[in-house]
mmCIF file of N, CA and C in Angstrom:
data_model
loop_
_atom_site.group_PDB
_atom_site.id
_atom_site.type_symbol
_atom_site.label_atom_id
_atom_site.label_comp_id
_atom_site.label_asym_id
_atom_site.label_seq_id
_atom_site.Cartn_x
_atom_site.Cartn_y
_atom_site.Cartn_z
ATOM 1 N N MET P 115 -15.151 50.919 156.628
ATOM 2 C CA MET P 115 -15.357 50.130 157.830
ATOM 3 C C MET P 115 -16.538 49.198 157.597
ATOM 4 N N SER P 116 -16.317 47.906 157.792
ATOM 5 C CA SER P 116 -17.370 46.937 157.518
ATOM 6 C C SER P 116 -18.144 46.572 158.815
ATOM 7 N N VAL P 117 -19.389 46.364 158.619
ATOM 8 C CA VAL P 117 -20.251 45.952 159.766
ATOM 9 C C VAL P 117 -20.225 44.518 159.972
ATOM 10 N N PRO P 118 -20.054 44.019 161.228
ATOM 11 C CA PRO P 118 -19.910 42.628 161.460
ATOM 12 C C PRO P 118 -21.144 41.846 161.032
ATOM 13 N N VAL P 119 -21.010 40.699 160.474
ATOM 14 C CA VAL P 119 -22.113 39.849 160.001
ATOM 15 C C VAL P 119 -23.096 39.540 161.072
ATOM 16 N N TRP P 120 -22.608 39.264 162.313
ATOM 17 C CA TRP P 120 -23.516 38.880 163.425
ATOM 18 C C TRP P 120 -24.397 40.030 163.768
ATOM 19 N N LEU P 121 -23.932 41.270 163.628
ATOM 20 C CA LEU P 121 -24.728 42.383 163.980
ATOM 21 C C LEU P 121 -25.860 42.583 162.983
ATOM 22 N N LEU P 122 -25.570 42.442 161.647
ATOM 23 C CA LEU P 122 -26.593 42.454 160.650
ATOM 24 C C LEU P 122 -27.651 41.361 160.792
ATOM 25 N N ALA P 123 -27.130 40.120 161.212
ATOM 26 C CA ALA P 123 -28.020 39.030 161.390
ATOM 27 C C ALA P 123 -28.950 39.225 162.603
ATOM 28 N N SER P 124 -28.343 39.889 163.656
ATOM 29 C CA SER P 124 -29.242 40.217 164.815
ATOM 30 C C SER P 124 -30.317 41.193 164.500
ATOM 31 N N PHE P 125 -29.983 42.224 163.783
ATOM 32 C CA PHE P 125 -30.976 43.226 163.370
ATOM 33 C C PHE P 125 -32.016 42.552 162.471
ATOM 34 N N ALA P 126 -31.572 41.704 161.521
ATOM 35 C CA ALA P 126 -32.535 40.969 160.688
ATOM 36 C C ALA P 126 -33.510 40.119 161.517
ATOM 37 N N ALA P 127 -32.958 39.500 162.555
ATOM 38 C CA ALA P 127 -33.830 38.657 163.439
ATOM 39 C C ALA P 127 -34.892 39.561 164.151
ATOM 40 N N VAL P 128 -34.471 40.730 164.536
ATOM 41 C CA VAL P 128 -35.426 41.636 165.232
ATOM 42 C C VAL P 128 -36.440 42.065 164.230
ATOM 43 N N MET P 129 -36.061 42.362 162.894
ATOM 44 C CA MET P 129 -37.054 42.710 161.899
ATOM 45 C C MET P 129 -38.036 41.513 161.581
ATOM 46 N N LEU P 130 -37.536 40.271 161.631
ATOM 47 C CA LEU P 130 -38.424 39.194 161.442
ATOM 48 C C LEU P 130 -39.372 38.946 162.608
ATOM 49 N N LEU P 131 -38.850 39.343 163.751
ATOM 50 C CA LEU P 131 -39.762 39.295 164.986
ATOM 51 C C LEU P 131 -40.892 40.293 164.873
ATOM 52 N N VAL P 132 -40.516 41.497 164.336
ATOM 53 C CA VAL P 132 -41.539 42.518 164.112
ATOM 54 C C VAL P 132 -42.558 42.015 163.101
ATOM 55 N N ALA P 133 -42.113 41.381 162.021
ATOM 56 C CA ALA P 133 -43.018 40.860 160.977
ATOM 57 C C ALA P 133 -43.889 39.747 161.594
ATOM 58 N N THR P 134 -43.318 38.953 162.452
ATOM 59 C CA THR P 134 -44.137 37.859 163.109
ATOM 60 C C THR P 134 -45.231 38.456 163.988
ATOM 61 N N VAL P 135 -44.870 39.394 164.794
ATOM 62 C CA VAL P 135 -45.861 40.124 165.702
ATOM 63 C C VAL P 135 -46.910 40.784 164.806
ATOM 64 N N SER P 136 -46.515 41.417 163.751
ATOM 65 C CA SER P 136 -47.511 42.046 162.894
ATOM 66 C C SER P 136 -48.402 41.017 162.172
ATOM 67 N N ALA P 137 -47.914 39.845 161.841
ATOM 68 C CA ALA P 137 -48.718 38.838 161.249
ATOM 69 C C ALA P 137 -49.706 38.365 162.245
ATOM 70 N N ALA P 138 -49.306 38.188 163.495
ATOM 71 C CA ALA P 138 -50.295 37.810 164.579
ATOM 72 C C ALA P 138 -51.307 38.793 164.801
ATOM 73 N N ARG P 139 -50.890 40.080 164.830
ATOM 74 C CA ARG P 139 -51.881 41.206 165.004
ATOM 75 C C ARG P 139 -52.857 41.218 163.842
ATOM 76 N N LEU P 140 -52.323 40.953 162.624
ATOM 77 C CA LEU P 140 -53.133 40.898 161.446
ATOM 78 C C LEU P 140 -54.240 39.778 161.521
ATOM 79 N N ALA P 141 -53.836 38.668 162.030
ATOM 80 C CA ALA P 141 -54.778 37.545 162.203
ATOM 81 C C ALA P 141 -55.856 37.892 163.234
ATOM 82 N N LEU P 142 -55.405 38.553 164.289
ATOM 83 C CA LEU P 142 -56.404 39.017 165.323
ATOM 84 C C LEU P 142 -57.282 40.086 164.811
ATOM 85 N N ALA P 143 -56.763 40.998 164.035
ATOM 86 C CA ALA P 143 -57.553 42.070 163.478
ATOM 87 C C ALA P 143 -58.708 41.634 162.645
ATOM 88 N N ARG P 144 -58.507 40.540 161.873
ATOM 89 C CA ARG P 144 -59.526 40.016 160.994
ATOM 90 C C ARG P 144 -60.667 39.404 161.926
ATOM 91 N N ARG P 145 -60.241 38.812 163.043
ATOM 92 C CA ARG P 145 -61.333 38.223 163.877
ATOM 93 C C ARG P 145 -62.063 39.384 164.607
ATOM 94 N N ALA P 146 -61.426 40.441 164.949
ATOM 95 C CA ALA P 146 -62.024 41.475 165.669
ATOM 96 C C ALA P 146 -62.720 42.499 164.809
ATOM 97 N N GLY P 147 -62.481 42.440 163.421
ATOM 98 C CA GLY P 147 -63.192 43.246 162.556
ATOM 99 C C GLY P 147 -62.588 44.673 162.495
ATOM 100 N N ARG P 148 -61.370 44.851 162.907
ATOM 101 C CA ARG P 148 -60.733 46.210 162.865
ATOM 102 C C ARG P 148 -59.865 46.346 161.642
ATOM 103 N N ASP P 149 -59.491 47.579 161.408
ATOM 104 C CA ASP P 149 -58.608 47.851 160.269
ATOM 105 C C ASP P 149 -57.183 47.217 160.455
ATOM 106 N N ALA P 150 -56.681 46.765 159.336
ATOM 107 C CA ALA P 150 -55.363 46.031 159.398
ATOM 108 C C ALA P 150 -54.322 46.602 158.546
ATOM 109 N N ASP P 151 -54.564 47.850 158.055
ATOM 110 C CA ASP P 151 -53.554 48.436 157.136
ATOM 111 C C ASP P 151 -52.188 48.678 157.740
ATOM 112 N N ILE P 152 -52.158 49.115 158.971
ATOM 113 C CA ILE P 152 -50.850 49.342 159.656
ATOM 114 C C ILE P 152 -50.111 48.015 159.900
ATOM 115 N N ASP P 153 -50.845 47.014 160.250
ATOM 116 C CA ASP P 153 -50.314 45.690 160.520
ATOM 117 C C ASP P 153 -49.696 45.110 159.244
ATOM 118 N N VAL P 154 -50.411 45.360 158.099
ATOM 119 C CA VAL P 154 -49.854 44.878 156.851
ATOM 120 C C VAL P 154 -48.607 45.612 156.475
ATOM 121 N N SER P 155 -48.579 46.894 156.677
ATOM 122 C CA SER P 155 -47.420 47.705 156.354
ATOM 123 C C SER P 155 -46.216 47.296 157.253
ATOM 124 N N HIS P 156 -46.476 47.093 158.481
ATOM 125 C CA HIS P 156 -45.319 46.668 159.370
ATOM 126 C C HIS P 156 -44.878 45.225 158.991
ATOM 127 N N LEU P 157 -45.778 44.373 158.607
ATOM 128 C CA LEU P 157 -45.358 43.033 158.164
ATOM 129 C C LEU P 157 -44.480 43.076 156.952
ATOM 130 N N LEU P 158 -44.902 43.881 155.975
ATOM 131 C CA LEU P 158 -44.055 44.009 154.712
ATOM 132 C C LEU P 158 -42.753 44.701 154.993
ATOM 133 N N MET P 159 -42.802 45.730 155.848
ATOM 134 C CA MET P 159 -41.554 46.495 156.175
ATOM 135 C C MET P 159 -40.540 45.573 156.887
ATOM 136 N N GLY P 160 -41.015 44.759 157.760
ATOM 137 C CA GLY P 160 -40.159 43.820 158.525
ATOM 138 C C GLY P 160 -39.476 42.854 157.587
ATOM 139 N N ILE P 161 -40.246 42.276 156.644
ATOM 140 C CA ILE P 161 -39.698 41.300 155.711
ATOM 141 C C ILE P 161 -38.708 42.011 154.849
ATOM 142 N N ALA P 162 -39.049 43.188 154.280
ATOM 143 C CA ALA P 162 -38.175 43.859 153.360
ATOM 144 C C ALA P 162 -36.842 44.306 154.066
ATOM 145 N N MET P 163 -36.983 44.812 155.252
ATOM 146 C CA MET P 163 -35.766 45.222 155.986
ATOM 147 C C MET P 163 -34.857 44.048 156.318
ATOM 148 N N ALA P 164 -35.425 42.898 156.671
ATOM 149 C CA ALA P 164 -34.583 41.745 156.948
ATOM 150 C C ALA P 164 -33.885 41.333 155.662
ATOM 151 N N GLY P 165 -34.566 41.427 154.566
ATOM 152 C CA GLY P 165 -33.892 41.071 153.267
ATOM 153 C C GLY P 165 -32.838 42.078 152.905
ATOM 154 N N THR P 166 -33.004 43.299 153.345
ATOM 155 C CA THR P 166 -31.920 44.300 153.110
ATOM 156 C C THR P 166 -30.696 44.055 153.920
ATOM 157 N N LEU P 167 -30.940 43.655 155.079
ATOM 158 C CA LEU P 167 -29.768 43.419 156.042
ATOM 159 C C LEU P 167 -29.004 42.098 155.742
ATOM 160 N N VAL P 168 -29.748 41.079 155.382
ATOM 161 C CA VAL P 168 -29.092 39.785 155.107
ATOM 162 C C VAL P 168 -29.565 39.358 153.654
ATOM 163 N N ALA P 169 -28.680 39.336 152.739
ATOM 164 C CA ALA P 169 -29.049 39.063 151.341
ATOM 165 C C ALA P 169 -29.749 37.722 151.115
ATOM 166 N N SER P 170 -29.422 36.736 151.925
ATOM 167 C CA SER P 170 -30.103 35.413 151.782
ATOM 168 C C SER P 170 -31.593 35.417 152.156
ATOM 169 N N LEU P 171 -31.985 36.492 152.792
ATOM 170 C CA LEU P 171 -33.423 36.563 153.227
ATOM 171 C C LEU P 171 -34.297 37.318 152.200
ATOM 172 N N SER P 172 -33.635 37.771 151.173
ATOM 173 C CA SER P 172 -34.419 38.569 150.159
ATOM 174 C C SER P 172 -35.489 37.723 149.523
ATOM 175 N N THR P 173 -36.708 38.269 149.543
ATOM 176 C CA THR P 173 -37.813 37.481 149.046
ATOM 177 C C THR P 173 -38.369 37.887 147.670
ATOM 178 N N LEU P 174 -38.223 39.164 147.395
ATOM 179 C CA LEU P 174 -38.661 39.748 146.163
ATOM 180 C C LEU P 174 -37.642 40.585 145.520
ATOM 181 N N PRO P 175 -37.690 40.768 144.215
ATOM 182 C CA PRO P 175 -36.746 41.716 143.555
ATOM 183 C C PRO P 175 -36.980 43.142 144.021
ATOM 184 N N ALA P 176 -35.971 43.914 143.877
ATOM 185 C CA ALA P 176 -36.002 45.343 144.371
ATOM 186 C C ALA P 176 -37.198 46.111 143.730
ATOM 187 N N LEU P 177 -37.509 45.887 142.426
ATOM 188 C CA LEU P 177 -38.534 46.542 141.764
ATOM 189 C C LEU P 177 -39.937 46.183 142.387
ATOM 190 N N ALA P 178 -40.094 44.937 142.765
ATOM 191 C CA ALA P 178 -41.393 44.542 143.425
ATOM 192 C C ALA P 178 -41.489 45.255 144.724
ATOM 193 N N TRP P 179 -40.479 45.367 145.551
ATOM 194 C CA TRP P 179 -40.552 46.057 146.802
ATOM 195 C C TRP P 179 -40.929 47.579 146.578
ATOM 196 N N GLU P 180 -40.257 48.148 145.567
ATOM 197 C CA GLU P 180 -40.552 49.607 145.286
ATOM 198 C C GLU P 180 -42.042 49.770 144.944
ATOM 199 N N ILE P 181 -42.592 48.811 144.176
ATOM 200 C CA ILE P 181 -44.069 48.921 143.916
ATOM 201 C C ILE P 181 -44.914 48.737 145.117
ATOM 202 N N VAL P 182 -44.534 47.813 145.965
ATOM 203 C CA VAL P 182 -45.292 47.571 147.227
ATOM 204 C C VAL P 182 -45.293 48.796 148.091
ATOM 205 N N PHE P 183 -44.140 49.410 148.269
ATOM 206 C CA PHE P 183 -44.010 50.583 149.177
ATOM 207 C C PHE P 183 -44.613 51.825 148.488
ATOM 208 N N ALA P 184 -44.548 51.955 147.189
ATOM 209 C CA ALA P 184 -45.281 53.040 146.515
ATOM 210 C C ALA P 184 -46.770 52.961 146.700
ATOM 211 N N ALA P 185 -47.327 51.693 146.628
ATOM 212 C CA ALA P 185 -48.672 51.495 146.903
ATOM 213 C C ALA P 185 -49.114 51.825 148.308
ATOM 214 N N LEU P 186 -48.218 51.441 149.251
ATOM 215 C CA LEU P 186 -48.491 51.788 150.699
ATOM 216 C C LEU P 186 -48.456 53.294 150.877
ATOM 217 N N THR P 187 -47.561 53.948 150.243
ATOM 218 C CA THR P 187 -47.457 55.393 150.361
ATOM 219 C C THR P 187 -48.755 56.070 149.807
ATOM 220 N N VAL P 188 -49.251 55.591 148.703
ATOM 221 C CA VAL P 188 -50.460 56.150 148.128
ATOM 222 C C VAL P 188 -51.586 55.804 149.109
ATOM 223 N N TRP P 189 -51.693 54.675 149.662
ATOM 224 C CA TRP P 189 -52.702 54.296 150.548
ATOM 225 C C TRP P 189 -52.823 55.154 151.743
ATOM 226 N N PHE P 190 -51.611 55.423 152.383
ATOM 227 C CA PHE P 190 -51.623 56.245 153.641
ATOM 228 C C PHE P 190 -51.655 57.687 153.325
ATOM 229 N N ALA P 191 -51.410 58.114 152.132
ATOM 230 C CA ALA P 191 -51.397 59.496 151.795
ATOM 231 C C ALA P 191 -52.857 59.955 151.604
#
């Protein structure tokens, strides 16, 4: 069974919205002097998930994303 393209595009749009909100929170975090590690991780996850759902939105090769998320895992561990 195939998933409709419009559904994948809708979920990708939601992921990009999450990334946009996280980018705004990241900008505000720098001004407020608070930690921004969670906002960075949400920003990266939103971009990566949108690229997973819609192939034309892919920004980095798979190996680069694996390295990014391995580094995030180490950071949060």
